[in-house]
């Protein structure tokens, strides 16, 4: 009889690891549960609540005179490009024209006659833009952005 060949019982080792695994699982569950709930909350479609009258939402129309974009869409047709002014006065170089525009932004008295003519020709476009900006639904959109969108839609 050999006593050295006997091995210790395995269930004893298993019982020592079980409380550690259970405690790790509980800690992970306590951390993961609130995070999972928050993720589901963020990714789900929000409840609009009652009453939400879809037909009233669809039936709402904004009159053209109060619609800022009605005015904004007219601006590109009214706008006179600097190129047209330069065509009428070939003695003015484009770089001199642009330098005068920049200078006129700081001090109007520094504007050359071609720049003054260009501003006068664009008065109707600016007035139309202001009418749109005065609407309640008017947005802080620069005229260049609207012109780009309008030209992209026309193409």
PDB file of C-alpha atoms in Angstrom:
ATOM      1  CA  UNK A   1       0.000   0.000   0.000  1.00  0.00           C
ATOM      2  CA  UNK A   2       1.337   3.213  -1.095  1.00  0.00           C
ATOM      3  CA  UNK A   3      -0.032   6.362   0.500  1.00  0.00           C
ATOM      4  CA  UNK A   4       1.920   8.738  -1.783  1.00  0.00           C
ATOM      5  CA  UNK A   5      -0.140   7.803  -4.898  1.00  0.00           C
ATOM      6  CA  UNK A   6      -3.392   9.214  -3.518  1.00  0.00           C
ATOM      7  CA  UNK A   7      -4.424  12.529  -5.011  1.00  0.00           C
ATOM      8  CA  UNK A   8      -6.369  15.258  -3.245  1.00  0.00           C
ATOM      9  CA  UNK A   9     -10.068  15.533  -4.102  1.00  0.00           C
ATOM     10  CA  UNK A  10     -10.900  17.872  -7.043  1.00  0.00           C
ATOM     11  CA  UNK A  11     -14.184  19.241  -5.676  1.00  0.00           C
ATOM     12  CA  UNK A  12     -12.259  21.125  -3.007  1.00  0.00           C
ATOM     13  CA  UNK A  13     -10.377  23.211  -5.605  1.00  0.00           C
ATOM     14  CA  UNK A  14     -13.617  23.873  -7.518  1.00  0.00           C
ATOM     15  CA  UNK A  15     -15.311  25.182  -4.378  1.00  0.00           C
ATOM     16  CA  UNK A  16     -12.448  27.654  -3.823  1.00  0.00           C
ATOM     17  CA  UNK A  17     -12.803  29.180  -7.331  1.00  0.00           C
ATOM     18  CA  UNK A  18     -16.602  29.430  -7.347  1.00  0.00           C
ATOM     19  CA  UNK A  19     -16.970  32.400  -4.921  1.00  0.00           C
ATOM     20  CA  UNK A  20     -14.339  34.370  -6.877  1.00  0.00           C
ATOM     21  CA  UNK A  21     -16.109  33.741 -10.189  1.00  0.00           C
ATOM     22  CA  UNK A  22     -19.469  34.626  -8.703  1.00  0.00           C
ATOM     23  CA  UNK A  23     -18.144  37.884  -7.233  1.00  0.00           C
ATOM     24  CA  UNK A  24     -16.525  38.879 -10.573  1.00  0.00           C
ATOM     25  CA  UNK A  25     -19.774  38.080 -12.383  1.00  0.00           C
ATOM     26  CA  UNK A  26     -21.769  40.203  -9.920  1.00  0.00           C
ATOM     27  CA  UNK A  27     -19.392  43.168 -10.312  1.00  0.00           C
ATOM     28  CA  UNK A  28     -19.532  42.899 -14.115  1.00  0.00           C
ATOM     29  CA  UNK A  29     -23.306  42.690 -14.020  1.00  0.00           C
ATOM     30  CA  UNK A  30     -23.543  45.751 -11.785  1.00  0.00           C
ATOM     31  CA  UNK A  31     -21.402  47.722 -14.264  1.00  0.00           C
ATOM     32  CA  UNK A  32     -22.849  46.347 -17.511  1.00  0.00           C
ATOM     33  CA  UNK A  33     -26.548  46.562 -16.629  1.00  0.00           C
ATOM     34  CA  UNK A  34     -26.761  50.392 -16.312  1.00  0.00           C
ATOM     35  CA  UNK A  35     -24.545  50.860 -19.373  1.00  0.00           C
ATOM     36  CA  UNK A  36     -26.678  48.496 -21.431  1.00  0.00           C
ATOM     37  CA  UNK A  37     -29.876  50.177 -20.288  1.00  0.00           C
ATOM     38  CA  UNK A  38     -28.480  53.608 -21.229  1.00  0.00           C
ATOM     39  CA  UNK A  39     -27.356  52.329 -24.654  1.00  0.00           C
ATOM     40  CA  UNK A  40     -30.823  50.930 -25.359  1.00  0.00           C
ATOM     41  CA  UNK A  41     -32.354  54.216 -24.207  1.00  0.00           C
ATOM     42  CA  UNK A  42     -30.116  56.271 -26.530  1.00  0.00           C
ATOM     43  CA  UNK A  43     -30.567  54.024 -29.570  1.00  0.00           C
ATOM     44  CA  UNK A  44     -34.325  53.587 -29.323  1.00  0.00           C
ATOM     45  CA  UNK A  45     -36.848  55.797 -31.105  1.00  0.00           C
ATOM     46  CA  UNK A  46     -38.134  58.466 -28.736  1.00  0.00           C
ATOM     47  CA  UNK A  47     -41.793  58.477 -27.846  1.00  0.00           C
ATOM     48  CA  UNK A  48     -43.485  61.516 -29.352  1.00  0.00           C
ATOM     49  CA  UNK A  49     -46.342  61.366 -26.928  1.00  0.00           C
ATOM     50  CA  UNK A  50     -50.028  61.922 -27.472  1.00  0.00           C
ATOM     51  CA  UNK A  51     -51.679  63.751 -28.984  1.00  0.00           C
ATOM     52  CA  UNK A  52     -49.584  64.161 -32.106  1.00  0.00           C
ATOM     53  CA  UNK A  53     -51.841  65.105 -34.961  1.00  0.00           C
ATOM     54  CA  UNK A  54     -50.028  63.964 -38.087  1.00  0.00           C
ATOM     55  CA  UNK A  55     -52.669  65.349 -40.425  1.00  0.00           C
ATOM     56  CA  UNK A  56     -52.410  68.815 -38.843  1.00  0.00           C
ATOM     57  CA  UNK A  57     -48.641  68.632 -39.243  1.00  0.00           C
ATOM     58  CA  UNK A  58     -48.970  67.739 -42.931  1.00  0.00           C
ATOM     59  CA  UNK A  59     -51.699  70.316 -43.564  1.00  0.00           C
ATOM     60  CA  UNK A  60     -49.676  73.284 -42.246  1.00  0.00           C
ATOM     61  CA  UNK A  61     -48.650  75.629 -45.026  1.00  0.00           C
ATOM     62  CA  UNK A  62     -46.525  78.710 -44.773  1.00  0.00           C
ATOM     63  CA  UNK A  63     -47.638  81.624 -46.943  1.00  0.00           C
ATOM     64  CA  UNK A  64     -45.059  82.690 -49.535  1.00  0.00           C
ATOM     65  CA  UNK A  65     -44.723  86.193 -48.111  1.00  0.00           C
ATOM     66  CA  UNK A  66     -43.697  84.701 -44.748  1.00  0.00           C
ATOM     67  CA  UNK A  67     -41.466  82.008 -46.245  1.00  0.00           C
ATOM     68  CA  UNK A  68     -37.866  83.221 -46.120  1.00  0.00           C
ATOM     69  CA  UNK A  69     -36.709  80.784 -48.787  1.00  0.00           C
ATOM     70  CA  UNK A  70     -39.223  82.205 -51.274  1.00  0.00           C
ATOM     71  CA  UNK A  71     -37.225  85.424 -51.047  1.00  0.00           C
ATOM     72  CA  UNK A  72     -33.853  83.670 -50.883  1.00  0.00           C
ATOM     73  CA  UNK A  73     -34.582  81.799 -54.135  1.00  0.00           C
ATOM     74  CA  UNK A  74     -35.135  85.093 -55.983  1.00  0.00           C
ATOM     75  CA  UNK A  75     -31.714  86.472 -55.032  1.00  0.00           C
ATOM     76  CA  UNK A  76     -29.526  84.541 -57.525  1.00  0.00           C
ATOM     77  CA  UNK A  77     -31.629  85.785 -60.452  1.00  0.00           C
ATOM     78  CA  UNK A  78     -31.301  89.388 -59.252  1.00  0.00           C
ATOM     79  CA  UNK A  79     -27.603  89.182 -58.416  1.00  0.00           C
ATOM     80  CA  UNK A  80     -25.201  90.897 -60.812  1.00  0.00           C
ATOM     81  CA  UNK A  81     -21.741  89.322 -60.807  1.00  0.00           C
ATOM     82  CA  UNK A  82     -18.606  91.393 -60.614  1.00  0.00           C
ATOM     83  CA  UNK A  83     -17.619  89.982 -64.007  1.00  0.00           C
ATOM     84  CA  UNK A  84     -20.502  91.827 -65.699  1.00  0.00           C
ATOM     85  CA  UNK A  85     -19.337  95.123 -64.210  1.00  0.00           C
ATOM     86  CA  UNK A  86     -15.759  94.406 -65.280  1.00  0.00           C
ATOM     87  CA  UNK A  87     -16.967  93.681 -68.848  1.00  0.00           C
ATOM     88  CA  UNK A  88     -18.539  97.130 -69.073  1.00  0.00           C
ATOM     89  CA  UNK A  89     -15.339  98.818 -67.867  1.00  0.00           C
ATOM     90  CA  UNK A  90     -12.272  97.016 -69.296  1.00  0.00           C
ATOM     91  CA  UNK A  91      -9.901  99.612 -67.804  1.00  0.00           C
ATOM     92  CA  UNK A  92     -10.452  98.107 -64.332  1.00  0.00           C
ATOM     93  CA  UNK A  93      -8.354  95.037 -63.604  1.00  0.00           C
ATOM     94  CA  UNK A  94     -10.002  92.215 -61.631  1.00  0.00           C
ATOM     95  CA  UNK A  95      -7.324  92.316 -58.903  1.00  0.00           C
ATOM     96  CA  UNK A  96      -7.843  96.098 -58.491  1.00  0.00           C
ATOM     97  CA  UNK A  97     -11.592  95.542 -58.283  1.00  0.00           C
ATOM     98  CA  UNK A  98     -11.232  92.896 -55.550  1.00  0.00           C
ATOM     99  CA  UNK A  99      -8.727  95.033 -53.641  1.00  0.00           C
ATOM    100  CA  UNK A 100     -11.226  97.885 -53.734  1.00  0.00           C
ATOM    101  CA  UNK A 101     -14.006  95.611 -52.492  1.00  0.00           C
ATOM    102  CA  UNK A 102     -11.836  94.612 -49.534  1.00  0.00           C
ATOM    103  CA  UNK A 103     -10.914  98.229 -48.849  1.00  0.00           C
ATOM    104  CA  UNK A 104     -14.566  99.314 -49.149  1.00  0.00           C
ATOM    105  CA  UNK A 105     -15.521  96.861 -46.416  1.00  0.00           C
ATOM    106  CA  UNK A 106     -13.351  98.869 -44.043  1.00  0.00           C
ATOM    107  CA  UNK A 107     -14.041 102.349 -45.453  1.00  0.00           C
ATOM    108  CA  UNK A 108     -16.661 103.027 -48.151  1.00  0.00           C
ATOM    109  CA  UNK A 109     -14.841 106.147 -49.319  1.00  0.00           C
ATOM    110  CA  UNK A 110     -12.035 103.916 -50.632  1.00  0.00           C
ATOM    111  CA  UNK A 111     -14.364 102.145 -53.096  1.00  0.00           C
ATOM    112  CA  UNK A 112     -13.604 102.751 -56.766  1.00  0.00           C
ATOM    113  CA  UNK A 113     -16.476 103.725 -59.135  1.00  0.00           C
ATOM    114  CA  UNK A 114     -16.747 100.167 -60.514  1.00  0.00           C
ATOM    115  CA  UNK A 115     -17.331  98.774 -57.003  1.00  0.00           C
ATOM    116  CA  UNK A 116     -19.912 101.494 -56.286  1.00  0.00           C
ATOM    117  CA  UNK A 117     -21.697 100.596 -59.539  1.00  0.00           C
ATOM    118  CA  UNK A 118     -21.620  96.887 -58.647  1.00  0.00           C
ATOM    119  CA  UNK A 119     -23.135  97.571 -55.209  1.00  0.00           C
ATOM    120  CA  UNK A 120     -25.832  99.789 -56.758  1.00  0.00           C
ATOM    121  CA  UNK A 121     -26.721  97.093 -59.314  1.00  0.00           C
ATOM    122  CA  UNK A 122     -27.074  94.531 -56.518  1.00  0.00           C
ATOM    123  CA  UNK A 123     -29.306  96.723 -54.334  1.00  0.00           C
ATOM    124  CA  UNK A 124     -32.461  94.842 -55.430  1.00  0.00           C
ATOM    125  CA  UNK A 125     -30.845  91.469 -54.631  1.00  0.00           C
ATOM    126  CA  UNK A 126     -29.799  92.716 -51.193  1.00  0.00           C
ATOM    127  CA  UNK A 127     -33.269  94.120 -50.507  1.00  0.00           C
ATOM    128  CA  UNK A 128     -34.856  90.785 -51.433  1.00  0.00           C
ATOM    129  CA  UNK A 129     -32.381  89.011 -49.170  1.00  0.00           C
ATOM    130  CA  UNK A 130     -33.284  91.340 -46.308  1.00  0.00           C
ATOM    131  CA  UNK A 131     -37.000  90.627 -46.824  1.00  0.00           C
ATOM    132  CA  UNK A 132     -36.245  86.928 -46.400  1.00  0.00           C
ATOM    133  CA  UNK A 133     -34.053  87.524 -43.372  1.00  0.00           C
ATOM    134  CA  UNK A 134     -36.832  89.547 -41.724  1.00  0.00           C
ATOM    135  CA  UNK A 135     -39.236  86.584 -41.882  1.00  0.00           C
ATOM    136  CA  UNK A 136     -39.783  84.625 -38.666  1.00  0.00           C
ATOM    137  CA  UNK A 137     -38.595  81.456 -40.391  1.00  0.00           C
ATOM    138  CA  UNK A 138     -35.519  83.223 -41.791  1.00  0.00           C
ATOM    139  CA  UNK A 139     -32.271  81.447 -41.113  1.00  0.00           C
ATOM    140  CA  UNK A 140     -28.741  82.695 -40.714  1.00  0.00           C
ATOM    141  CA  UNK A 141     -27.678  81.566 -44.179  1.00  0.00           C
ATOM    142  CA  UNK A 142     -25.223  83.477 -46.315  1.00  0.00           C
ATOM    143  CA  UNK A 143     -26.355  84.376 -49.847  1.00  0.00           C
ATOM    144  CA  UNK A 144     -23.484  82.337 -51.324  1.00  0.00           C
ATOM    145  CA  UNK A 145     -24.796  79.149 -49.675  1.00  0.00           C
ATOM    146  CA  UNK A 146     -28.294  79.658 -51.085  1.00  0.00           C
ATOM    147  CA  UNK A 147     -26.918  80.432 -54.548  1.00  0.00           C
ATOM    148  CA  UNK A 148     -24.881  77.218 -54.501  1.00  0.00           C
ATOM    149  CA  UNK A 149     -27.917  75.167 -53.404  1.00  0.00           C
ATOM    150  CA  UNK A 150     -30.157  76.813 -56.002  1.00  0.00           C
ATOM    151  CA  UNK A 151     -27.641  76.273 -58.793  1.00  0.00           C
ATOM    152  CA  UNK A 152     -27.084  72.649 -57.721  1.00  0.00           C
ATOM    153  CA  UNK A 153     -30.842  72.018 -57.773  1.00  0.00           C
ATOM    154  CA  UNK A 154     -31.168  73.523 -61.249  1.00  0.00           C
ATOM    155  CA  UNK A 155     -28.431  71.306 -62.718  1.00  0.00           C
TER     156      UNK A 155
END
